[in-house]
CSV table of C-alpha atoms in Angstrom, one decimal:
chain,number,residue,atom,x,y,z
A,1,MET,CA,-104.7,-106.8,16.4
A,2,ILE,CA,-101.5,-107.1,18.7
A,3,LYS,CA,-98.3,-109.0,18.6
A,4,LYS,CA,-99.8,-112.2,19.2
A,5,HIS,CA,-103.2,-114.0,19.5
A,6,LEU,CA,-103.9,-117.8,20.7
A,7,VAL,CA,-105.0,-120.1,18.1
A,8,HIS,CA,-104.8,-123.6,19.0
A,9,LEU,CA,-103.3,-125.6,21.9
A,10,CYS,CA,-102.2,-128.9,20.7
A,11,LEU,CA,-101.7,-131.3,23.1
A,12,SER,CA,-99.8,-134.4,21.4
A,13,ALA,CA,-96.7,-134.2,22.3
A,14,VAL,CA,-97.9,-131.9,24.7
A,15,CYS,CA,-100.4,-128.8,24.3
A,16,ALA,CA,-100.8,-126.2,21.8
A,17,SER,CA,-103.5,-123.3,21.2
A,18,ALA,CA,-105.2,-121.7,18.4
A,19,LEU,CA,-107.6,-119.4,17.3
A,20,TRP,CA,-109.8,-119.8,14.1
A,21,GLY,CA,-108.5,-123.0,12.5
A,22,CYS,CA,-108.3,-126.6,13.3
A,23,GLY,CA,-111.8,-127.4,12.9
A,24,GLY,CA,-114.2,-124.8,14.9
A,25,SER,CA,-117.9,-125.5,14.8
A,26,GLY,CA,-119.8,-122.1,14.8
A,27,ASP,CA,-118.8,-119.9,17.8
A,28,SER,CA,-115.3,-117.9,17.3
A,29,LEU,CA,-113.0,-119.8,18.8
A,30,SER,CA,-110.5,-118.1,21.0
A,31,THR,CA,-108.2,-120.8,22.6
A,32,THR,CA,-108.0,-124.5,22.8
A,33,THR,CA,-106.2,-127.7,23.5
A,34,ALA,CA,-105.9,-130.1,21.3
A,35,THR,CA,-103.5,-133.1,19.7
A,36,THR,CA,-102.2,-133.7,16.5
A,37,GLN,CA,-99.9,-136.8,15.3
A,38,ASP,CA,-97.4,-134.0,14.4
A,39,GLN,CA,-96.8,-133.7,18.2
A,40,THR,CA,-96.5,-129.8,18.4
A,41,ILE,CA,-98.0,-126.8,20.2
A,42,THR,CA,-99.2,-124.0,18.0
A,43,SER,CA,-100.1,-120.0,18.6
A,44,ASN,CA,-101.4,-118.2,15.8
A,45,THR,CA,-99.5,-114.6,15.7
A,46,SER,CA,-97.9,-112.0,13.7
A,47,GLU,CA,-93.8,-111.5,13.1
A,48,GLU,CA,-93.7,-109.2,15.8
A,49,GLY,CA,-92.0,-110.9,19.0
A,50,SER,CA,-91.2,-114.4,19.5
A,51,PRO,CA,-92.0,-117.1,22.5
A,52,ASP,CA,-88.0,-116.6,23.0
A,53,ASP,CA,-88.6,-113.2,23.7
A,54,GLN,CA,-91.2,-113.7,26.8
A,55,SER,CA,-90.2,-114.2,30.5
A,56,VAL,CA,-90.3,-117.7,31.9
A,57,THR,CA,-91.6,-116.9,35.3
A,58,SER,CA,-94.3,-118.8,36.3
A,59,PRO,CA,-97.4,-116.8,37.0
A,60,PHE,CA,-99.5,-119.4,38.9
A,61,ASN,CA,-98.3,-118.1,42.5
A,62,SER,CA,-99.4,-114.7,41.8
A,63,PHE,CA,-103.3,-115.5,41.3
A,64,ASP,CA,-105.6,-114.3,43.7
A,65,SER,CA,-108.4,-116.6,43.5
A,66,LEU,CA,-112.4,-115.0,44.1
A,67,SER,CA,-114.5,-118.1,43.2
A,68,SER,CA,-113.8,-121.6,42.8
A,69,PHE,CA,-115.7,-124.6,41.2
A,70,THR,CA,-114.9,-128.3,41.2
A,71,LEU,CA,-116.1,-131.2,39.2
A,72,SER,CA,-114.7,-134.4,40.5
A,73,ALA,CA,-116.0,-138.3,40.2
A,74,ASP,CA,-117.2,-140.0,43.1
A,75,GLY,CA,-116.3,-143.7,41.8
A,76,PRO,CA,-118.1,-146.1,39.6
A,77,ASN,CA,-121.1,-147.5,40.8
A,78,ALA,CA,-121.2,-145.1,43.7
A,79,GLY,CA,-123.1,-141.6,44.5
A,80,LEU,CA,-124.1,-140.0,41.1
A,81,SER,CA,-123.7,-140.9,37.8
A,82,ALA,CA,-121.4,-138.8,35.5
A,83,TYR,CA,-123.7,-137.1,33.7
A,84,ASP,CA,-125.3,-135.8,36.9
A,85,LEU,CA,-122.2,-134.7,38.3
A,86,ILE,CA,-121.1,-133.0,35.3
A,87,GLU,CA,-124.7,-130.8,35.0
A,88,ASN,CA,-124.4,-130.7,38.9
A,89,VAL,CA,-121.6,-128.1,38.6
A,90,PHE,CA,-121.8,-126.8,34.6
A,91,ALA,CA,-125.9,-126.7,34.4
A,92,ALA,CA,-128.2,-128.8,32.3
A,93,GLY,CA,-127.2,-129.3,28.8
A,94,SER,CA,-123.5,-129.0,29.6
A,95,ILE,CA,-122.7,-132.6,28.2
A,96,GLU,CA,-122.2,-132.9,24.3
A,97,ALA,CA,-122.0,-137.0,24.0
A,98,PRO,CA,-123.3,-138.7,21.4
A,99,ASP,CA,-125.8,-140.7,23.6
A,100,MET,CA,-127.5,-137.1,24.3
A,101,TYR,CA,-128.7,-136.5,20.5
A,102,PRO,CA,-131.6,-138.9,19.4
A,103,THR,CA,-129.8,-139.2,15.8
A,104,ASP,CA,-126.3,-140.2,17.1
A,105,HIS,CA,-125.0,-143.0,19.1
A,106,THR,CA,-127.3,-143.7,21.6
A,107,GLU,CA,-126.2,-147.3,22.9
A,108,GLY,CA,-125.1,-146.3,26.1
A,109,VAL,CA,-123.7,-143.8,27.7
A,110,HIS,CA,-120.1,-141.8,26.7
A,111,ILE,CA,-118.9,-140.9,29.9
A,112,VAL,CA,-118.4,-143.1,32.5
A,113,GLU,CA,-116.8,-143.5,35.9
A,114,ASP,CA,-113.7,-145.5,37.0
A,115,SER,CA,-110.9,-145.2,39.6
A,116,ASP,CA,-107.0,-146.6,39.9
A,117,ASN,CA,-104.4,-145.9,42.8
A,118,MET,CA,-103.3,-142.8,41.3
A,119,VAL,CA,-105.9,-140.2,41.7
A,120,GLY,CA,-108.8,-142.4,42.5
A,121,PRO,CA,-112.0,-141.7,41.2
A,122,HIS,CA,-112.3,-139.9,37.6
A,123,PHE,CA,-114.6,-139.5,34.2
A,124,VAL,CA,-113.6,-141.7,31.1
A,125,PHE,CA,-114.6,-140.0,27.9
A,126,LEU,CA,-115.0,-142.8,25.3
A,127,ALA,CA,-115.3,-142.4,21.6
A,128,HIS,CA,-116.1,-144.8,18.8
A,129,LYS,CA,-114.7,-143.9,15.3
A,130,VAL,CA,-117.7,-145.6,13.1
A,131,LEU,CA,-120.7,-144.5,15.5
A,132,ASP,CA,-120.2,-141.6,17.0
A,133,PHE,CA,-121.5,-138.7,15.1
A,134,ASN,CA,-121.0,-134.5,15.9
A,135,LYS,CA,-124.1,-133.5,18.5
A,136,GLY,CA,-126.6,-135.8,16.2
A,137,VAL,CA,-125.0,-134.5,12.6
A,138,GLU,CA,-123.2,-137.2,11.0
A,139,SER,CA,-120.2,-135.2,9.6
A,140,ASP,CA,-116.3,-135.1,8.9
A,141,ARG,CA,-115.6,-135.0,12.7
A,142,GLN,CA,-117.0,-136.4,16.2
A,143,ARG,CA,-117.3,-135.0,19.6
A,144,ASN,CA,-117.8,-136.5,23.5
A,145,GLN,CA,-117.3,-133.1,25.4
A,146,ILE,CA,-118.6,-131.0,28.8
A,147,LYS,CA,-118.4,-127.3,28.6
A,148,THR,CA,-119.8,-124.4,30.5
A,149,TYR,CA,-122.1,-122.3,28.3
A,150,ASP,CA,-124.5,-119.2,28.5
A,151,LYS,CA,-126.9,-121.1,31.2
A,152,SER,CA,-123.6,-122.0,33.6
A,153,PRO,CA,-123.1,-119.7,36.4
A,154,THR,CA,-121.2,-116.2,36.0
A,155,ALA,CA,-118.1,-117.5,37.7
A,156,LEU,CA,-117.6,-120.4,35.2
A,157,LYS,CA,-117.4,-117.6,32.1
A,158,GLY,CA,-114.6,-115.6,31.4
A,159,TYR,CA,-115.8,-112.4,30.6
A,160,GLN,CA,-113.7,-109.4,29.0
A,161,GLY,CA,-110.6,-108.1,31.6
A,162,GLU,CA,-111.1,-111.2,33.5
A,163,THR,CA,-108.3,-113.8,34.6
A,164,MET,CA,-109.1,-117.0,35.1
A,165,GLN,CA,-107.4,-120.4,35.8
A,166,PHE,CA,-108.7,-123.7,35.0
A,167,SER,CA,-107.0,-126.9,36.3
A,168,TRP,CA,-107.1,-130.7,36.0
A,169,LYS,CA,-105.9,-134.0,35.5
A,170,PHE,CA,-105.6,-136.1,32.6
A,171,LYS,CA,-104.4,-139.3,31.1
A,172,ILE,CA,-104.2,-141.1,27.4
A,173,SER,CA,-103.2,-144.1,26.1
A,174,ASN,CA,-100.2,-144.2,23.8
A,175,GLU,CA,-102.4,-146.7,21.7
A,176,LEU,CA,-104.6,-143.7,20.9
A,177,GLU,CA,-104.6,-142.8,17.2
A,178,LEU,CA,-104.3,-139.2,16.6
A,179,SER,CA,-106.3,-137.3,13.5
A,180,LYS,CA,-104.2,-135.6,11.1
A,181,LYS,CA,-106.6,-132.6,11.0
A,182,PHE,CA,-107.2,-132.2,14.5
A,183,SER,CA,-107.9,-134.2,18.0
A,184,HIS,CA,-109.0,-131.7,20.7
A,185,PHE,CA,-108.6,-132.6,24.4
A,186,PHE,CA,-109.3,-129.1,25.6
A,187,GLN,CA,-110.8,-126.1,24.6
A,188,LEU,CA,-111.0,-122.2,25.4
A,189,LYS,CA,-113.9,-121.0,23.0
A,190,ALA,CA,-115.5,-117.6,22.7
A,191,LYS,CA,-119.1,-117.2,22.8
A,192,ASN,CA,-119.5,-114.4,20.3
A,193,PHE,CA,-123.5,-113.6,20.4
A,194,SER,CA,-123.5,-110.9,17.6
A,195,GLN,CA,-122.0,-113.7,15.2
A,196,ASP,CA,-119.4,-110.6,14.5
A,197,ASN,CA,-116.4,-112.6,13.0
A,198,SER,CA,-114.0,-109.7,12.2
A,199,LYS,CA,-111.7,-110.3,14.9
A,200,GLY,CA,-109.0,-112.8,14.2
A,201,PHE,CA,-108.1,-112.0,10.7
A,202,ASN,CA,-105.7,-110.3,8.8
A,203,ALA,CA,-106.8,-106.6,7.0
A,204,ASP,CA,-106.9,-108.3,3.8
A,205,GLY,CA,-109.6,-110.9,5.1
A,206,THR,CA,-106.9,-113.9,5.0
A,207,SER,CA,-106.9,-115.7,8.7
A,208,THR,CA,-103.2,-115.1,10.4
A,209,SER,CA,-100.6,-117.8,10.6
A,210,ASP,CA,-99.1,-120.8,12.9
A,211,ILE,CA,-96.0,-120.7,14.6
A,212,TYR,CA,-94.9,-123.4,17.1
A,213,LEU,CA,-94.8,-122.5,20.8
A,214,ILE,CA,-93.5,-125.6,22.0
A,215,LYS,CA,-92.2,-129.4,20.7
A,216,ALA,CA,-92.1,-132.7,22.7
A,217,ASP,CA,-92.4,-136.7,22.4
A,218,TRP,CA,-96.1,-138.1,22.2
A,219,SER,CA,-94.5,-140.6,24.6
A,220,SER,CA,-93.3,-138.0,27.2
A,221,VAL,CA,-97.4,-137.5,27.9
A,222,THR,CA,-99.0,-140.6,27.3
A,223,ASP,CA,-99.4,-143.3,29.7
A,224,GLU,CA,-98.9,-141.1,32.8
A,225,TRP,CA,-101.2,-139.2,34.8
A,226,LEU,CA,-100.8,-135.3,34.4
A,227,ASN,CA,-101.4,-132.2,36.3
A,228,ILE,CA,-102.6,-129.5,33.6
A,229,THR,CA,-103.0,-125.7,34.9
A,230,VAL,CA,-103.9,-122.7,32.4
A,231,GLN,CA,-104.6,-119.1,33.0
A,232,ALA,CA,-105.7,-117.0,30.7
A,233,THR,CA,-106.4,-113.0,31.1
A,234,PHE,CA,-109.3,-112.7,28.4
A,235,ALA,CA,-108.3,-109.2,26.8
A,236,GLU,CA,-106.8,-108.1,23.5
A,237,GLU,CA,-103.6,-107.6,25.1
A,238,GLY,CA,-104.2,-110.4,27.3
A,239,ALA,CA,-102.4,-113.4,28.7
A,240,PHE,CA,-102.0,-117.3,28.6
A,241,TYR,CA,-100.1,-119.5,30.6
A,242,MET,CA,-99.8,-123.3,30.8
A,243,GLN,CA,-98.0,-125.7,32.7
A,244,ILE,CA,-98.2,-129.5,32.2
A,245,SER,CA,-96.7,-131.5,34.8
A,246,ARG,CA,-96.3,-135.6,35.2
A,247,MET,CA,-97.6,-136.7,38.8
A,248,GLN,CA,-95.7,-139.7,39.3
A,249,ASP,CA,-92.3,-137.4,39.7
A,250,ASN,CA,-93.6,-133.8,39.3
A,251,ALA,CA,-91.5,-133.3,36.3
A,252,ILE,CA,-92.5,-129.9,34.1
A,253,LEU,CA,-93.2,-131.5,30.4
A,254,VAL,CA,-95.2,-128.4,29.0
A,255,ASP,CA,-94.5,-124.8,30.4
A,256,ILE,CA,-96.1,-122.0,27.8
A,257,ASN,CA,-95.7,-118.2,28.7
A,258,GLU,CA,-97.0,-115.7,26.9
A,259,PRO,CA,-97.6,-112.3,28.8
A,260,VAL,CA,-99.0,-110.3,26.1
A,261,ILE,CA,-101.2,-112.4,23.4
A,262,ASP,CA,-104.7,-111.9,22.3
A,263,MET,CA,-107.3,-113.6,23.9
A,264,TRP,CA,-110.5,-112.0,23.0
A,265,ARG,CA,-113.4,-112.3,20.6
A,266,GLY,CA,-115.7,-110.5,21.8
A,267,VAL,CA,-117.9,-107.3,20.4
A,268,SER,CA,-120.0,-106.9,23.9
A,269,SER,CA,-120.4,-106.9,27.4
A,270,GLU,CA,-122.3,-110.4,26.9
A,271,ASP,CA,-119.6,-112.1,25.3
A,272,PHE,CA,-117.6,-114.9,27.0
A,273,VAL,CA,-114.8,-117.3,26.7
A,274,ARG,CA,-115.8,-121.1,28.1
A,275,PRO,CA,-114.0,-124.1,28.8
A,276,LYS,CA,-114.6,-127.3,27.2
A,277,TRP,CA,-112.8,-130.8,27.8
A,278,GLY,CA,-113.6,-134.2,26.1
A,279,ILE,CA,-112.6,-135.7,22.7
A,280,TYR,CA,-113.5,-133.6,19.4
A,281,ARG,CA,-111.5,-135.2,16.6
A,282,SER,CA,-111.7,-135.2,12.7
A,283,LEU,CA,-113.2,-138.0,10.7
A,284,ALA,CA,-111.6,-136.6,7.1
A,285,ASP,CA,-108.3,-138.9,7.7
A,286,GLY,CA,-110.3,-141.9,9.2
A,287,ASP,CA,-108.0,-144.2,8.2
A,288,SER,CA,-105.5,-142.8,10.5
A,289,LEU,CA,-107.9,-143.7,13.4
A,290,ARG,CA,-108.2,-147.1,15.1
A,291,SER,CA,-111.3,-148.7,15.0
A,292,GLU,CA,-111.3,-149.8,18.4
A,293,GLU,CA,-113.0,-147.7,21.3
A,294,GLU,CA,-110.7,-144.9,22.5
A,295,GLN,CA,-110.8,-144.0,26.2
A,296,VAL,CA,-109.5,-140.5,27.8
A,297,ARG,CA,-109.5,-140.0,31.2
A,298,PHE,CA,-110.1,-136.7,33.1
A,299,ALA,CA,-110.2,-136.3,36.8
A,300,ASP,CA,-111.0,-133.1,39.5
A,301,PHE,CA,-111.4,-129.7,37.1
A,302,VAL,CA,-111.1,-127.2,38.8
A,303,VAL,CA,-112.5,-123.2,37.1
A,304,GLU,CA,-110.9,-120.1,38.8
A,305,LYS,CA,-112.0,-116.7,38.8
A,306,GLY,CA,-109.6,-114.2,40.4
A,307,THR,CA,-106.7,-111.4,39.9
A,308,ALA,CA,-103.2,-111.7,39.0
A,309,ALA,CA,-100.1,-109.5,39.3
A,310,ASP,CA,-99.5,-107.3,36.7
């Protein structure tokens, strides 16, 4: 293992990252963006080096895009349904909403469209504390997510050595209650077909510990539309950059710069990393969650594969 490896990105006062902890679901976790009530951004790392050692120069302008996919809403009661729009870009089967599973909450769709004066048409992801399960299974967590996966176009999946950018717009209400265990709104998740999970652990078999990369006030990222850009190079000596800015005044709220970080959990040429967006949260501390329907808004997902300057 090299100096650092990203574990779990928390978007509670912003965004964090984590690699094995915080509510994985079978596949090995390469990077996640989530939010937790403690309002922190975390990263799994060794004791060598620290975020303060890294350059703060933005890498985004040096990215040369070779392919680009865009997923945008077309407005409520107009054009295609939200589900059709998503599957037309990410492929059929890319939606993990409760109503997609017969043993889950099937009354009503969980991703709808809306529009406003700031971003226009956008998607609204819904979560219900009592009614929603985890892909049809009642457990200690629930999810309503979209993803790219093995049936998605190759350009939407990150293979070893490749560099990708992910950008989207995001809005979350200050009233939304976060699980003290985990609440994820974005993930970069490793798909390891061999299920060899030996990577990501210390030599004695224990998982590495988390450190904070950044802290910010929860109120600084709520009730406002945000622009989010992530750039990742998927390699053991990879890179991870994330910037969150407020659309209203372009103020930069989060700027994560990790030019040397472990971003790979694969063991074969078939393994890849894929993005996930939506609501994925723990129910283990259900008392901390509201009974009201929660709404999280996303707009204009862009997935690009390209090259970046060394």
